[in-house]
Amino acid sequence: MDVDICSGCLLYPVIFILGWKISEQAISCAKQSFIDAGLKGNDMGRADRPLVPESLGLISAVVFLVLAVVQIPFLDSNVDLTLFLGALLTITSAAFLGFVDDVLNLRWRHKLWAPAVSAVPLLTVYFIVNGETSVLLPKFLRGFDIKILDFTLLSKGGILQLGPLYYCYLLALIIFCLNAINILSGVNGLEAGQTVIIGLGFICYNLIELYNGKLSEEHLACHYRSLSLIVPFVGCVFGLVRKNWYPAEVFVGDTFCYWAGCTLATTSIIGRFSKTGILFFIPQIFNFVYGLPQLFHIIPCPRHRLPRFNSETGLREMSTTRVKWSKLNVIGKFWVTAGKLTGTIWTKDLDDDELELNNLTNLNLTLKIVGPVSEEKLTTILIFQQILGCVLALFIRYYVAGLVY
Amino acid sequence: MDVDICSGCLLYPVIFILGWKISEQAISCAKQSFIDAGLKGNDMGRADRPLVPESLGLISAVVFLVLAVVQIPFLDSNVDLTLFLGALLTITSAAFLGFVDDVLNLRWRHKLWAPAVSAVPLLTVYFIVNGETSVLLPKFLRGFDIKILDFTLLSKGGILQLGPLYYCYLLALIIFCLNAINILSGVNGLEAGQTVIIGLGFICYNLIELYNGKLSEEHLACHYRSLSLIVPFVGCVFGLVRKNWYPAEVFVGDTFCYWAGCTLATTSIIGRFSKTGILFFIPQIFNFVYGLPQLFHIIPCPRHRLPRFNSETGLREMSTTRVKWSKLNVIGKFWVTAGKLTGTIWTKDLDDDELELNNLTNLNLTLKIVGPVSEEKLTTILIFQQILGCVLALFIRYYVAGLVY
């Protein structure tokens, strides 16, 4: 395998900087057209509520697609072009459908279809190139041998052949990632900022795997393929963060969330680290689980759960909801009690039966701990949480996984 | 080569009908969302000027992309997957940028970039898979032998190695086709209708080539690849025509023109009949050449050159422009004189110097010949012209080309 490390050392930084600079420049040029087209919204986090153009993630996505394609001739020859093109087709469809969602405001039943439609190219190509559909089970589940006729479903070494179920897993992964970025959002710079950190986490993981030198040629090729997607991506998103950071000049829109989520999922799939990839989403998973009772309306859920903007102090504060204790079911009572005991839910008794509690998102929980802060500081703290999440992901991958696998 | 003709006989009609039915159904469901999103316009060709949703070509494009991808596992094994995916990526980008144009109303300088950006994936993949970059010259140019060092630029057999120039030719082809559908438009059903006819022409050409049995395996594979794109495409556009035919329920939008033009160009490129493919655009080329003096403002060009709607009769009539003879330059005078002599330009003297003449589009020329007619009849006549154009294309390919090549 002709891995030319020097050319990689040169190529990737150049692509990163090109993505950043072109994307930042193009966003500045394009933002007026978005306002003219009615893609705009008021920034509720500032006293003067300025009008900000929306959906500018589109520009970064287009720059990324061009960069990802033009680098193809310079890629290592082991980058499997078919799988790479399938991945790009999936990412392009996701960005396309994201923009359609921004413009048409799709209903929920259509939103559910969108990720499935985008996933079709990648899954089809994965099927055609006979992609791996088996998983390694943890140590304590090994030693069994299950055969159905001639087909080995589970070998003694712990290799479980998932077959068609593996495609369901990949689809579920893409749907999760497409929504993950959207779940943890609401303040300037957060969607794009967390994406940059996760992307950098992916780059670190690929580089560690590439340079520890224990991989087969096939696995090396996977990590190169993964890097070729994630490096231009992080570059383009970095350009977007600089424009979306508080005070935001532009909003990123659903286009961004679809595009970014899909790119991260796809990168981990074609890099064959889809299980490790999910570890980098720990803050998003925590945020999702923490808020489940509200998502299922076990605890009352207001239409918006964003932190409140206090126009007097100019700071962000927890937003709250009210709940009648007697009307809560057993899960709701358990969740609130456990939250109070662990200090993860803020409550205030309004009368004998009614109490006020913070909306169950990571943003409000963070505000409970650090008190009212400026929007910029809140974003910084959340980005710092994401960095911790990535470090934790790498720790689990290299120290904990070894104990189980 | 395992060409399974029976499976093709079954597969292609099924894909065609799926494309048509899903596309027609989805357009009916989606049109209200387009109106809500502000994608709408008044139909100036009817007395009551009803509001009609715009850009519905988007729906057909999405249905096409899904169908094109899901058929991949059923395709003949000789369909080169890499080139097929490169083609799909180019088509997806074109549809995506078309929708961006519909929403953002891109300026001309950005519109020029759009086709170039979409073309990048296909050209890159064509380069990577070492696609053919030579052309066969006509008989009278053969017999020469030009070498530059060891490189044979032109062989005695008339094979000209174009190298990088070939990519410029492909790019020019994509840009031309992307604009071709847009050039000949303006009445209900015309953009989508002409596209269906050109698509059917491509299907006929592919089938003739496949069943005359003289092709190499490689060329057979090209025609199969081409069919796999064009059949779902024609199906989806057919569903759109039925909704866009007079009186139009929906407009097709720039999304459609980008998507359709790009699909036709791409189909001819991956089917290796890019020269033959252009022949099917004879009406569009005629329309473009006929109107050149107005496009270059040698003859005054009003903002809209669509046929006039006569609200009293409900019929379409020629639209006209006025010109001062003394202000025309030599090309303008020649064009008008030649048009008068050949009966292809209608004129009326207003005074000694000023005259009125029809706007130089195929629609106005057709109205000059058949007189004021209803919009539906006008579209039918133009579609009939397109059918004649396709027959002429096949005639040139099989009877005239044999004399020259």
JSON list of C-alpha atoms in Angstrom, two decimals, chain A residues 54-209:
[
{"chain": "A", "resi": 54, "resn": "GLU", "atom": "CA", "xyz": [-31.25, 31.84, 8.09]},
{"chain": "A", "resi": 55, "resn": "SER", "atom": "CA", "xyz": [-30.09, 28.54, 6.45]},
{"chain": "A", "resi": 56, "resn": "LEU", "atom": "CA", "xyz": [-26.55, 29.70, 5.64]},
{"chain": "A", "resi": 57, "resn": "GLY", "atom": "CA", "xyz": [-25.39, 26.15, 6.33]},
{"chain": "A", "resi": 58, "resn": "LEU", "atom": "CA", "xyz": [-26.30, 25.68, 2.68]},
{"chain": "A", "resi": 59, "resn": "ILE", "atom": "CA", "xyz": [-23.28, 27.66, 1.55]},
{"chain": "A", "resi": 60, "resn": "SER", "atom": "CA", "xyz": [-20.85, 25.61, 3.64]},
{"chain": "A", "resi": 61, "resn": "ALA", "atom": "CA", "xyz": [-22.47, 22.43, 2.35]},
{"chain": "A", "resi": 62, "resn": "VAL", "atom": "CA", "xyz": [-22.00, 23.45, -1.29]},
{"chain": "A", "resi": 63, "resn": "VAL", "atom": "CA", "xyz": [-18.37, 24.47, -0.68]},
{"chain": "A", "resi": 64, "resn": "PHE", "atom": "CA", "xyz": [-17.78, 21.12, 1.06]},
{"chain": "A", "resi": 65, "resn": "LEU", "atom": "CA", "xyz": [-19.25, 19.13, -1.82]},
{"chain": "A", "resi": 66, "resn": "VAL", "atom": "CA", "xyz": [-17.07, 20.87, -4.38]},
{"chain": "A", "resi": 67, "resn": "LEU", "atom": "CA", "xyz": [-13.93, 20.42, -2.24]},
{"chain": "A", "resi": 68, "resn": "ALA", "atom": "CA", "xyz": [-14.69, 16.77, -1.48]},
{"chain": "A", "resi": 69, "resn": "VAL", "atom": "CA", "xyz": [-15.10, 16.03, -5.18]},
{"chain": "A", "resi": 70, "resn": "VAL", "atom": "CA", "xyz": [-12.13, 17.95, -6.56]},
{"chain": "A", "resi": 71, "resn": "GLN", "atom": "CA", "xyz": [-9.76, 16.26, -4.10]},
{"chain": "A", "resi": 72, "resn": "ILE", "atom": "CA", "xyz": [-10.66, 12.82, -5.50]},
{"chain": "A", "resi": 73, "resn": "PRO", "atom": "CA", "xyz": [-7.80, 12.71, -8.05]},
{"chain": "A", "resi": 74, "resn": "PHE", "atom": "CA", "xyz": [-5.31, 13.57, -5.28]},
{"chain": "A", "resi": 75, "resn": "LEU", "atom": "CA", "xyz": [-6.54, 10.90, -2.89]},
{"chain": "A", "resi": 76, "resn": "ASP", "atom": "CA", "xyz": [-4.62, 7.82, -1.97]},
{"chain": "A", "resi": 77, "resn": "SER", "atom": "CA", "xyz": [-5.33, 5.14, -4.55]},
{"chain": "A", "resi": 78, "resn": "ASN", "atom": "CA", "xyz": [-6.71, 2.90, -1.82]},
{"chain": "A", "resi": 79, "resn": "VAL", "atom": "CA", "xyz": [-9.61, 5.19, -1.20]},
{"chain": "A", "resi": 80, "resn": "ASP", "atom": "CA", "xyz": [-12.40, 3.02, -2.53]},
{"chain": "A", "resi": 81, "resn": "LEU", "atom": "CA", "xyz": [-14.00, 5.40, -4.99]},
{"chain": "A", "resi": 82, "resn": "THR", "atom": "CA", "xyz": [-17.36, 3.63, -5.21]},
{"chain": "A", "resi": 83, "resn": "LEU", "atom": "CA", "xyz": [-18.00, 3.77, -1.48]},
{"chain": "A", "resi": 84, "resn": "PHE", "atom": "CA", "xyz": [-16.70, 7.35, -1.35]},
{"chain": "A", "resi": 85, "resn": "LEU", "atom": "CA", "xyz": [-19.14, 8.41, -4.09]},
{"chain": "A", "resi": 86, "resn": "GLY", "atom": "CA", "xyz": [-22.02, 6.58, -2.39]},
{"chain": "A", "resi": 87, "resn": "ALA", "atom": "CA", "xyz": [-21.18, 8.50, 0.79]},
{"chain": "A", "resi": 88, "resn": "LEU", "atom": "CA", "xyz": [-21.08, 11.83, -1.06]},
{"chain": "A", "resi": 89, "resn": "LEU", "atom": "CA", "xyz": [-24.40, 11.09, -2.73]},
{"chain": "A", "resi": 90, "resn": "THR", "atom": "CA", "xyz": [-25.96, 10.43, 0.67]},
{"chain": "A", "resi": 91, "resn": "ILE", "atom": "CA", "xyz": [-24.49, 13.64, 2.10]},
{"chain": "A", "resi": 92, "resn": "THR", "atom": "CA", "xyz": [-25.65, 15.69, -0.91]},
{"chain": "A", "resi": 93, "resn": "SER", "atom": "CA", "xyz": [-29.18, 14.32, -0.63]},
{"chain": "A", "resi": 94, "resn": "ALA", "atom": "CA", "xyz": [-29.25, 15.12, 3.08]},
{"chain": "A", "resi": 95, "resn": "ALA", "atom": "CA", "xyz": [-28.14, 18.73, 2.50]},
{"chain": "A", "resi": 96, "resn": "PHE", "atom": "CA", "xyz": [-30.65, 19.01, -0.35]},
{"chain": "A", "resi": 97, "resn": "LEU", "atom": "CA", "xyz": [-33.53, 17.70, 1.78]},
{"chain": "A", "resi": 98, "resn": "GLY", "atom": "CA", "xyz": [-32.42, 19.93, 4.67]},
{"chain": "A", "resi": 99, "resn": "PHE", "atom": "CA", "xyz": [-32.75, 22.98, 2.42]},
{"chain": "A", "resi": 100, "resn": "VAL", "atom": "CA", "xyz": [-36.12, 21.73, 1.17]},
{"chain": "A", "resi": 101, "resn": "ASP", "atom": "CA", "xyz": [-37.17, 21.49, 4.83]},
{"chain": "A", "resi": 102, "resn": "ASP", "atom": "CA", "xyz": [-35.96, 25.04, 5.54]},
{"chain": "A", "resi": 103, "resn": "VAL", "atom": "CA", "xyz": [-37.94, 26.40, 2.59]},
{"chain": "A", "resi": 104, "resn": "LEU", "atom": "CA", "xyz": [-41.10, 24.26, 2.74]},
{"chain": "A", "resi": 105, "resn": "ASN", "atom": "CA", "xyz": [-41.25, 23.65, 6.52]},
{"chain": "A", "resi": 106, "resn": "LEU", "atom": "CA", "xyz": [-41.96, 19.95, 6.11]},
{"chain": "A", "resi": 107, "resn": "ARG", "atom": "CA", "xyz": [-44.45, 18.27, 8.41]},
{"chain": "A", "resi": 108, "resn": "TRP", "atom": "CA", "xyz": [-43.21, 15.73, 10.92]},
{"chain": "A", "resi": 109, "resn": "ARG", "atom": "CA", "xyz": [-44.35, 12.74, 8.90]},
{"chain": "A", "resi": 110, "resn": "HIS", "atom": "CA", "xyz": [-42.27, 13.97, 5.96]},
{"chain": "A", "resi": 111, "resn": "LYS", "atom": "CA", "xyz": [-39.30, 14.86, 8.16]},
{"chain": "A", "resi": 112, "resn": "LEU", "atom": "CA", "xyz": [-39.18, 11.21, 9.23]},
{"chain": "A", "resi": 113, "resn": "TRP", "atom": "CA", "xyz": [-38.85, 10.11, 5.60]},
{"chain": "A", "resi": 114, "resn": "ALA", "atom": "CA", "xyz": [-36.07, 12.52, 4.78]},
{"chain": "A", "resi": 115, "resn": "PRO", "atom": "CA", "xyz": [-33.18, 10.73, 6.54]},
{"chain": "A", "resi": 116, "resn": "ALA", "atom": "CA", "xyz": [-34.35, 7.37, 5.17]},
{"chain": "A", "resi": 117, "resn": "VAL", "atom": "CA", "xyz": [-34.33, 8.77, 1.62]},
{"chain": "A", "resi": 118, "resn": "SER", "atom": "CA", "xyz": [-30.83, 10.23, 2.09]},
{"chain": "A", "resi": 119, "resn": "ALA", "atom": "CA", "xyz": [-29.53, 6.97, 3.50]},
{"chain": "A", "resi": 120, "resn": "VAL", "atom": "CA", "xyz": [-30.56, 4.92, 0.45]},
{"chain": "A", "resi": 121, "resn": "PRO", "atom": "CA", "xyz": [-27.46, 5.63, -1.71]},
{"chain": "A", "resi": 122, "resn": "LEU", "atom": "CA", "xyz": [-24.97, 4.72, 1.01]},
{"chain": "A", "resi": 123, "resn": "LEU", "atom": "CA", "xyz": [-26.83, 1.59, 2.10]},
{"chain": "A", "resi": 124, "resn": "THR", "atom": "CA", "xyz": [-27.25, 0.45, -1.52]},
{"chain": "A", "resi": 125, "resn": "VAL", "atom": "CA", "xyz": [-23.59, 0.92, -2.30]},
{"chain": "A", "resi": 126, "resn": "TYR", "atom": "CA", "xyz": [-22.61, -0.76, 0.96]},
{"chain": "A", "resi": 127, "resn": "PHE", "atom": "CA", "xyz": [-24.73, -3.72, -0.12]},
{"chain": "A", "resi": 128, "resn": "ILE", "atom": "CA", "xyz": [-23.24, -3.79, -3.64]},
{"chain": "A", "resi": 129, "resn": "VAL", "atom": "CA", "xyz": [-19.59, -3.70, -2.50]},
{"chain": "A", "resi": 130, "resn": "ASN", "atom": "CA", "xyz": [-20.37, -6.53, -0.02]},
{"chain": "A", "resi": 131, "resn": "GLY", "atom": "CA", "xyz": [-19.68, -4.39, 3.02]},
{"chain": "A", "resi": 132, "resn": "GLU", "atom": "CA", "xyz": [-19.09, -6.09, 6.37]},
{"chain": "A", "resi": 133, "resn": "THR", "atom": "CA", "xyz": [-22.36, -6.91, 8.19]},
{"chain": "A", "resi": 134, "resn": "SER", "atom": "CA", "xyz": [-20.99, -8.69, 11.26]},
{"chain": "A", "resi": 135, "resn": "VAL", "atom": "CA", "xyz": [-20.22, -7.31, 14.72]},
{"chain": "A", "resi": 136, "resn": "LEU", "atom": "CA", "xyz": [-17.86, -8.50, 17.45]},
{"chain": "A", "resi": 137, "resn": "LEU", "atom": "CA", "xyz": [-19.66, -9.31, 20.70]},
{"chain": "A", "resi": 138, "resn": "PRO", "atom": "CA", "xyz": [-18.23, -8.47, 24.17]},
{"chain": "A", "resi": 139, "resn": "LYS", "atom": "CA", "xyz": [-16.03, -11.13, 25.81]},
{"chain": "A", "resi": 140, "resn": "PHE", "atom": "CA", "xyz": [-18.72, -12.46, 28.16]},
{"chain": "A", "resi": 141, "resn": "LEU", "atom": "CA", "xyz": [-21.00, -13.30, 25.23]},
{"chain": "A", "resi": 142, "resn": "ARG", "atom": "CA", "xyz": [-18.40, -15.38, 23.37]},
{"chain": "A", "resi": 143, "resn": "GLY", "atom": "CA", "xyz": [-17.87, -19.12, 23.26]},
{"chain": "A", "resi": 144, "resn": "PHE", "atom": "CA", "xyz": [-21.24, -19.90, 21.74]},
{"chain": "A", "resi": 145, "resn": "ASP", "atom": "CA", "xyz": [-21.77, -21.28, 18.27]},
{"chain": "A", "resi": 146, "resn": "ILE", "atom": "CA", "xyz": [-25.12, -20.84, 16.56]},
{"chain": "A", "resi": 147, "resn": "LYS", "atom": "CA", "xyz": [-25.70, -22.30, 13.11]},
{"chain": "A", "resi": 148, "resn": "ILE", "atom": "CA", "xyz": [-28.82, -22.22, 10.96]},
{"chain": "A", "resi": 149, "resn": "LEU", "atom": "CA", "xyz": [-28.34, -24.94, 8.32]},
{"chain": "A", "resi": 150, "resn": "ASP", "atom": "CA", "xyz": [-24.96, -24.00, 6.80]},
{"chain": "A", "resi": 151, "resn": "PHE", "atom": "CA", "xyz": [-25.08, -20.38, 7.89]},
{"chain": "A", "resi": 152, "resn": "THR", "atom": "CA", "xyz": [-23.01, -19.47, 10.96]},
{"chain": "A", "resi": 153, "resn": "LEU", "atom": "CA", "xyz": [-25.07, -16.86, 12.79]},
{"chain": "A", "resi": 154, "resn": "LEU", "atom": "CA", "xyz": [-22.69, -16.64, 15.75]},
{"chain": "A", "resi": 155, "resn": "SER", "atom": "CA", "xyz": [-19.19, -18.09, 15.85]},
{"chain": "A", "resi": 156, "resn": "LYS", "atom": "CA", "xyz": [-17.31, -19.15, 19.01]},
{"chain": "A", "resi": 157, "resn": "GLY", "atom": "CA", "xyz": [-15.02, -16.15, 18.59]},
{"chain": "A", "resi": 158, "resn": "GLY", "atom": "CA", "xyz": [-18.04, -13.90, 19.15]},
{"chain": "A", "resi": 159, "resn": "ILE", "atom": "CA", "xyz": [-18.62, -12.75, 15.57]},
{"chain": "A", "resi": 160, "resn": "LEU", "atom": "CA", "xyz": [-22.37, -12.19, 15.14]},
{"chain": "A", "resi": 161, "resn": "GLN", "atom": "CA", "xyz": [-23.60, -12.12, 11.53]},
{"chain": "A", "resi": 162, "resn": "LEU", "atom": "CA", "xyz": [-26.30, -9.46, 11.51]},
{"chain": "A", "resi": 163, "resn": "GLY", "atom": "CA", "xyz": [-27.02, -9.56, 7.75]},
{"chain": "A", "resi": 164, "resn": "PRO", "atom": "CA", "xyz": [-30.07, -7.41, 6.91]},
{"chain": "A", "resi": 165, "resn": "LEU", "atom": "CA", "xyz": [-30.29, -6.26, 10.55]},
{"chain": "A", "resi": 166, "resn": "TYR", "atom": "CA", "xyz": [-26.95, -4.51, 10.07]},
{"chain": "A", "resi": 167, "resn": "TYR", "atom": "CA", "xyz": [-28.58, -2.25, 7.47]},
{"chain": "A", "resi": 168, "resn": "CYS", "atom": "CA", "xyz": [-31.31, -1.38, 9.97]},
{"chain": "A", "resi": 169, "resn": "TYR", "atom": "CA", "xyz": [-28.55, -0.48, 12.41]},
{"chain": "A", "resi": 170, "resn": "LEU", "atom": "CA", "xyz": [-26.85, 1.78, 9.82]},
{"chain": "A", "resi": 171, "resn": "LEU", "atom": "CA", "xyz": [-30.18, 3.43, 8.99]},
{"chain": "A", "resi": 172, "resn": "ALA", "atom": "CA", "xyz": [-30.88, 4.01, 12.69]},
{"chain": "A", "resi": 173, "resn": "LEU", "atom": "CA", "xyz": [-27.40, 5.51, 13.06]},
{"chain": "A", "resi": 174, "resn": "ILE", "atom": "CA", "xyz": [-27.98, 7.96, 10.20]},
{"chain": "A", "resi": 175, "resn": "ILE", "atom": "CA", "xyz": [-31.40, 8.96, 11.56]},
{"chain": "A", "resi": 176, "resn": "PHE", "atom": "CA", "xyz": [-29.94, 9.46, 15.05]},
{"chain": "A", "resi": 177, "resn": "CYS", "atom": "CA", "xyz": [-27.01, 11.59, 13.83]},
{"chain": "A", "resi": 178, "resn": "LEU", "atom": "CA", "xyz": [-29.26, 13.66, 11.56]},
{"chain": "A", "resi": 179, "resn": "ASN", "atom": "CA", "xyz": [-31.28, 14.64, 14.61]},
{"chain": "A", "resi": 180, "resn": "ALA", "atom": "CA", "xyz": [-28.42, 14.73, 17.13]},
{"chain": "A", "resi": 181, "resn": "ILE", "atom": "CA", "xyz": [-27.08, 18.14, 16.10]},
{"chain": "A", "resi": 182, "resn": "ASN", "atom": "CA", "xyz": [-30.58, 19.59, 16.05]},
{"chain": "A", "resi": 183, "resn": "ILE", "atom": "CA", "xyz": [-31.37, 18.29, 19.55]},
{"chain": "A", "resi": 184, "resn": "LEU", "atom": "CA", "xyz": [-28.65, 20.26, 21.31]},
{"chain": "A", "resi": 185, "resn": "SER", "atom": "CA", "xyz": [-29.16, 23.73, 19.89]},
{"chain": "A", "resi": 186, "resn": "GLY", "atom": "CA", "xyz": [-30.71, 27.11, 20.45]},
{"chain": "A", "resi": 187, "resn": "VAL", "atom": "CA", "xyz": [-27.91, 29.56, 21.16]},
{"chain": "A", "resi": 188, "resn": "ASN", "atom": "CA", "xyz": [-25.57, 31.23, 18.69]},
{"chain": "A", "resi": 189, "resn": "GLY", "atom": "CA", "xyz": [-22.66, 29.08, 17.59]},
{"chain": "A", "resi": 190, "resn": "LEU", "atom": "CA", "xyz": [-23.76, 25.90, 19.34]},
{"chain": "A", "resi": 191, "resn": "GLU", "atom": "CA", "xyz": [-24.88, 23.68, 16.43]},
{"chain": "A", "resi": 192, "resn": "ALA", "atom": "CA", "xyz": [-21.85, 24.47, 14.30]},
{"chain": "A", "resi": 193, "resn": "GLY", "atom": "CA", "xyz": [-19.46, 24.63, 17.28]},
{"chain": "A", "resi": 194, "resn": "GLN", "atom": "CA", "xyz": [-20.31, 21.17, 18.62]},
{"chain": "A", "resi": 195, "resn": "THR", "atom": "CA", "xyz": [-20.03, 19.81, 15.07]},
{"chain": "A", "resi": 196, "resn": "VAL", "atom": "CA", "xyz": [-16.50, 21.17, 14.71]},
{"chain": "A", "resi": 197, "resn": "ILE", "atom": "CA", "xyz": [-15.51, 19.51, 18.01]},
{"chain": "A", "resi": 198, "resn": "ILE", "atom": "CA", "xyz": [-17.04, 16.14, 17.06]},
{"chain": "A", "resi": 199, "resn": "GLY", "atom": "CA", "xyz": [-15.34, 16.42, 13.66]},
{"chain": "A", "resi": 200, "resn": "LEU", "atom": "CA", "xyz": [-11.98, 17.17, 15.30]},
{"chain": "A", "resi": 201, "resn": "GLY", "atom": "CA", "xyz": [-12.60, 14.16, 17.56]},
{"chain": "A", "resi": 202, "resn": "PHE", "atom": "CA", "xyz": [-13.10, 11.99, 14.46]},
{"chain": "A", "resi": 203, "resn": "ILE", "atom": "CA", "xyz": [-9.90, 13.39, 12.92]},
{"chain": "A", "resi": 204, "resn": "CYS", "atom": "CA", "xyz": [-7.95, 12.58, 16.11]},
{"chain": "A", "resi": 205, "resn": "TYR", "atom": "CA", "xyz": [-9.34, 9.06, 16.19]},
{"chain": "A", "resi": 206, "resn": "ASN", "atom": "CA", "xyz": [-8.46, 8.46, 12.52]},
{"chain": "A", "resi": 207, "resn": "LEU", "atom": "CA", "xyz": [-4.95, 9.81, 13.03]},
{"chain": "A", "resi": 208, "resn": "ILE", "atom": "CA", "xyz": [-4.35, 7.70, 16.17]},
{"chain": "A", "resi": 209, "resn": "GLU", "atom": "CA", "xyz": [-5.47, 4.58, 14.30]}
]
